[in-house]
mmCIF file of C-alpha atoms in Angstrom:
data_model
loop_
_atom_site.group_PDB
_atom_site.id
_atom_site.type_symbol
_atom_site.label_atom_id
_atom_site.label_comp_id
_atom_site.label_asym_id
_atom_site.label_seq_id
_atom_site.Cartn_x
_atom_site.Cartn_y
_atom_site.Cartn_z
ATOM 1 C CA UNK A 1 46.713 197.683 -7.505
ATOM 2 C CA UNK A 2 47.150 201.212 -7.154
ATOM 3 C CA UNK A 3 50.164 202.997 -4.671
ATOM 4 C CA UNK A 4 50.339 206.134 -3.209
ATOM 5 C CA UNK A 5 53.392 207.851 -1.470
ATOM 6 C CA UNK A 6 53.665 211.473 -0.806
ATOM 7 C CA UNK A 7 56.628 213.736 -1.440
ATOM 8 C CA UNK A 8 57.334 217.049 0.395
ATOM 9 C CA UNK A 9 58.174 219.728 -2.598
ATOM 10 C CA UNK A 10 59.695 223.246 -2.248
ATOM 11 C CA UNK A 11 55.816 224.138 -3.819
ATOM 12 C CA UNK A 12 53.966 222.109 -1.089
ATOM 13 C CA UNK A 13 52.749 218.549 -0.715
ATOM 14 C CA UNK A 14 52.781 216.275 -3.618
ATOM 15 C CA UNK A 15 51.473 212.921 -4.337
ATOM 16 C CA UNK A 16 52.639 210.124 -6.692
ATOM 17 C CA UNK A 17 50.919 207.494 -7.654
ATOM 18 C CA UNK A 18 51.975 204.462 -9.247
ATOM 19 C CA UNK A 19 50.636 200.613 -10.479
ATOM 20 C CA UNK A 20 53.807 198.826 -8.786
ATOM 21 C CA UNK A 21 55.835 199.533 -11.722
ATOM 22 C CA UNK A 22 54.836 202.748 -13.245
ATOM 23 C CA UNK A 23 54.108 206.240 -12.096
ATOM 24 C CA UNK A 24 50.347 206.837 -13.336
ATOM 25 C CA UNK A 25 49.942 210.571 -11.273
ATOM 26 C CA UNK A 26 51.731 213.148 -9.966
ATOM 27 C CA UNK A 27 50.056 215.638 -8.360
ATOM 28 C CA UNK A 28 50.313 219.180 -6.260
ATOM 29 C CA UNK A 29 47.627 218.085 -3.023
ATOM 30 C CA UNK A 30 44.695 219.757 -3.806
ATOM 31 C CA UNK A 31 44.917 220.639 -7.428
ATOM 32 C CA UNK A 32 42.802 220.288 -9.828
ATOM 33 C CA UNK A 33 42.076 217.258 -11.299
ATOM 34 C CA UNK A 34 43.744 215.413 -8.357
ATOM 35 C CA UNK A 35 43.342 211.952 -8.294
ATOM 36 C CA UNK A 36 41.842 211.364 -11.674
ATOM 37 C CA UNK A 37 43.976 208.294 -12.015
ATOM 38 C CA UNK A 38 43.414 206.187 -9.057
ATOM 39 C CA UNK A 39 40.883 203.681 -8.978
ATOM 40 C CA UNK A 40 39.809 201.401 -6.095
ATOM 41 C CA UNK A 41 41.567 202.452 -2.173
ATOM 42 C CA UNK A 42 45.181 202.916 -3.417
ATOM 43 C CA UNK A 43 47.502 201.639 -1.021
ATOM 44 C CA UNK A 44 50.065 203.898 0.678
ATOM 45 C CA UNK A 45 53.275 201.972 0.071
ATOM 46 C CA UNK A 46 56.649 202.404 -1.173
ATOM 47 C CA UNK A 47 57.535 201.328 -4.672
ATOM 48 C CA UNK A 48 60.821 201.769 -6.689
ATOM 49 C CA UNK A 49 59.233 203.939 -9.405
ATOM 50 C CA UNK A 50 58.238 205.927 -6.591
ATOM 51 C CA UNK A 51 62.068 206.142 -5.254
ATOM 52 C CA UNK A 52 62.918 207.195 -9.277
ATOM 53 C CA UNK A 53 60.058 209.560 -8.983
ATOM 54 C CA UNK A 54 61.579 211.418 -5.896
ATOM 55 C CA UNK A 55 65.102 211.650 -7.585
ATOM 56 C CA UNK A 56 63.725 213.174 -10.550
ATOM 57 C CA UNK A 57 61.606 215.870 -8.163
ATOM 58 C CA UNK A 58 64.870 216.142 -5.851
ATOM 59 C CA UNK A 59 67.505 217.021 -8.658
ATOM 60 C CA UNK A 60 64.298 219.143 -11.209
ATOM 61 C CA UNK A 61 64.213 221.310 -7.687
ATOM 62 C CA UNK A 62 67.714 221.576 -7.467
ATOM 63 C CA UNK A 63 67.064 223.647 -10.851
ATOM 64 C CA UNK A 64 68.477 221.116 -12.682
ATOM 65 C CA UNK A 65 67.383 219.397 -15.859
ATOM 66 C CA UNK A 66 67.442 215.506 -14.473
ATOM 67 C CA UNK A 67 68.821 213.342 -17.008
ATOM 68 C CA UNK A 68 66.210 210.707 -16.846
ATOM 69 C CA UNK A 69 62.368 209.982 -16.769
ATOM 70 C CA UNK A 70 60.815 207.475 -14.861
ATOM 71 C CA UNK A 71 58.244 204.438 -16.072
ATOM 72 C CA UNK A 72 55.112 206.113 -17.136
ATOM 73 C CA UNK A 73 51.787 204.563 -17.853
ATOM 74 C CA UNK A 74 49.811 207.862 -19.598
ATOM 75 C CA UNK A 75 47.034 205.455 -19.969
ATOM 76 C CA UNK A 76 43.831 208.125 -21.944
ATOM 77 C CA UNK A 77 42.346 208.517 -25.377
ATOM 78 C CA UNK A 78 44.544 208.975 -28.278
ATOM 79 C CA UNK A 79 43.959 212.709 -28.442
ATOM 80 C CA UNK A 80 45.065 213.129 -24.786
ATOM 81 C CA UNK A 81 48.224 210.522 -25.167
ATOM 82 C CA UNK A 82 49.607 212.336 -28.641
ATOM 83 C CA UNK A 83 49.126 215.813 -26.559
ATOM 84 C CA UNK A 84 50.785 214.578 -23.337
ATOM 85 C CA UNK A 85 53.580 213.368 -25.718
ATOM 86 C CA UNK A 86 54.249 216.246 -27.298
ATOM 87 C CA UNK A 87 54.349 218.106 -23.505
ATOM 88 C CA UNK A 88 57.558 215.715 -23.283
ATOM 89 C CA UNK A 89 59.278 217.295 -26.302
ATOM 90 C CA UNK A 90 59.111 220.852 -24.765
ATOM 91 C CA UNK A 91 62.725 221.168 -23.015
ATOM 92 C CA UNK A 92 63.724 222.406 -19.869
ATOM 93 C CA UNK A 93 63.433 226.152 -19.513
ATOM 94 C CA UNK A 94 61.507 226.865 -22.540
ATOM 95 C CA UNK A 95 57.595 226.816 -23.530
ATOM 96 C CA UNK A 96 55.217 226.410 -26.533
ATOM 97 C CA UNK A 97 51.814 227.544 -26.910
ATOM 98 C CA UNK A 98 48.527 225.798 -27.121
ATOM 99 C CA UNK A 99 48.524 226.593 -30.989
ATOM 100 C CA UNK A 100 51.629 225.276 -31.486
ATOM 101 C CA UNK A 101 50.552 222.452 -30.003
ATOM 102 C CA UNK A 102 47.353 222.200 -31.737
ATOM 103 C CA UNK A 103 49.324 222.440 -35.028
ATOM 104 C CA UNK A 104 51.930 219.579 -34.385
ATOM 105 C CA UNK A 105 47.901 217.278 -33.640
ATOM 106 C CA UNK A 106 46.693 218.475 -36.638
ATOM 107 C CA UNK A 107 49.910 217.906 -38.727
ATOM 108 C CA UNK A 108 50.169 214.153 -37.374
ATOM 109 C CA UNK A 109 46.823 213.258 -38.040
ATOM 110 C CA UNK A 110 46.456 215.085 -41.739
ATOM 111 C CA UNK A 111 44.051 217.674 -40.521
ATOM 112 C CA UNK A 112 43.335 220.919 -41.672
ATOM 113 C CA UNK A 113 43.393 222.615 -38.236
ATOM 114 C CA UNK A 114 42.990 221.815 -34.342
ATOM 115 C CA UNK A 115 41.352 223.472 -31.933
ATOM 116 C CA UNK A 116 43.686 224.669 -29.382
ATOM 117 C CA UNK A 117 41.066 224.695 -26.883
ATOM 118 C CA UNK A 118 40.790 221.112 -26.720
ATOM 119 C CA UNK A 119 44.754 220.908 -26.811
ATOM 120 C CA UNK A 120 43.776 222.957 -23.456
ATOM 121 C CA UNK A 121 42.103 220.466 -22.257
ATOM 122 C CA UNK A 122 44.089 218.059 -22.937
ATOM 123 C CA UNK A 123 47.239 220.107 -21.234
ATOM 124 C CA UNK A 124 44.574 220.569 -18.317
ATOM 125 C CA UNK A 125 44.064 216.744 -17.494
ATOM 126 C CA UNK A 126 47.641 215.641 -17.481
ATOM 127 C CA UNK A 127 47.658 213.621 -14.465
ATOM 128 C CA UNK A 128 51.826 213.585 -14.190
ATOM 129 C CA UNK A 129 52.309 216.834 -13.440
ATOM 130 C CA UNK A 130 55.887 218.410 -13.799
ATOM 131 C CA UNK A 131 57.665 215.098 -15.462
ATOM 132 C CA UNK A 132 55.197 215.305 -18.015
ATOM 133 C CA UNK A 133 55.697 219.201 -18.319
ATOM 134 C CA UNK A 134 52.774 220.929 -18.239
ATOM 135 C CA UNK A 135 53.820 224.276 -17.159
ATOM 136 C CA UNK A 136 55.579 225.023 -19.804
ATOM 137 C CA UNK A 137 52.359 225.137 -21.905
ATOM 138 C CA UNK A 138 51.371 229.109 -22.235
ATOM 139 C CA UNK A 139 49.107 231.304 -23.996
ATOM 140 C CA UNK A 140 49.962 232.699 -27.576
ATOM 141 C CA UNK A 141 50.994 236.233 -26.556
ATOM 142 C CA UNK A 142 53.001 234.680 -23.956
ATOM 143 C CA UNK A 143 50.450 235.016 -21.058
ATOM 144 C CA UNK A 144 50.812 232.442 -18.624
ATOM 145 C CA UNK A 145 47.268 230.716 -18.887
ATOM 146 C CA UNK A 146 45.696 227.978 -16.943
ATOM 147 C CA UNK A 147 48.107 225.125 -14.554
ATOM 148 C CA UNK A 148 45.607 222.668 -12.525
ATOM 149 C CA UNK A 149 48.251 223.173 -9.739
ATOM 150 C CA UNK A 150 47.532 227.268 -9.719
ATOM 151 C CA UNK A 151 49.307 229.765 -12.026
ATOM 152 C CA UNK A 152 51.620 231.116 -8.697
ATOM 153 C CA UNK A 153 53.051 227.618 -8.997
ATOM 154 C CA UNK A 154 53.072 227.761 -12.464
ATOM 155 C CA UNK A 155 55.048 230.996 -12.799
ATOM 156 C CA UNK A 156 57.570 229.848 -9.667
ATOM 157 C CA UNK A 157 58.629 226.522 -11.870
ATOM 158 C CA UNK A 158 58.877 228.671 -15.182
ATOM 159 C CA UNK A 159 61.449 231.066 -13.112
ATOM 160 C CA UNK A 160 62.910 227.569 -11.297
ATOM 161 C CA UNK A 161 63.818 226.348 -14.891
ATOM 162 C CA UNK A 162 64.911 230.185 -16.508
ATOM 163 C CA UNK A 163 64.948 232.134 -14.153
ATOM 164 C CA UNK A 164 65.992 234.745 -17.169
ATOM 165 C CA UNK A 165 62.580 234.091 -18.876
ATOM 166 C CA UNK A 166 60.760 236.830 -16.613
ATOM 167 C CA UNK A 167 64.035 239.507 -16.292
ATOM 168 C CA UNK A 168 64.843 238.083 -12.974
#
């Protein structure tokens, strides 16, 4: 059974979605990709990873690192999983590239090289959005490339998390 509950962010309307035990998408309404998890007529209920969900959104807002992740069930192909798993290595207030990225896939699974396109694509389809990080994902010269939830989000939770990253 899939749930749905929304939660009202400083960045507009987001939506969590969860199996009854584990959060399986976060989105920003409207974004790209949104939905890509949810199968069936979820049900719009409350759930406890859902109450987890909204502490980790209430204190990350607060501009503060929370201190805990909730169940997640990043249920894709192996290429996707080992990318979204690397996304939750990148710490608050910093970023990586796409190459770097694309590097750490290629190192794990003894390959010469990895495109960092598909490592794009990868990024791109992340249906937990901001617990599974994302944003923090930019170009190699720094340029901040590509966020299914729009790049004036994307910049606004870069500056939320160092707000010394951009010379603000």
């Amino acid at each position: 059974m899939n749930y749905i509950q929304s939660y009202d962010s400083p960045l507009g309307k987001i939506t969590l979605a969860g199996n009854g035990k584990e959060l399986t998408g976060l989105w920003f309404d409207g974004q790209k990709y949104f939905g890509s998890t949810l199968t069936g007529t979820p049900v719009r209920d409350s759930c406890p990873v859902f109450d987890q969900a909204a502490c980790w959104l209430d204190i990350y807002f607060s501009g503060k690192e929370p201190d805990f992740t909730p169940p997640l069930a990043l249920n894709a192909t192996p290429f996707r999983k080992a990318v979204w798993d690397i996304l939750l290595t990148v710490p608050f207030g910093q970023t990586t590239t796409y190459g770097k990225i694309a590097s750490r896939i290629a190192a794990q699974t003894g390959r010469p090289h990895m495109s960092a396109q598909a490592v794009g694509g990868a990024v791109g389809h992340n249906p937990i959005s901001l617990i599974v990080p994302c944003h923090r994902v930019v170009g190699t010269d720094g340029s901040l490339t590509g966020y299914a939830g729009g790049i004036d989000r994307k910049t606004r939770l870069l500056l939320l998390e160092n707000p010394c990253a951009f010379g603000e």
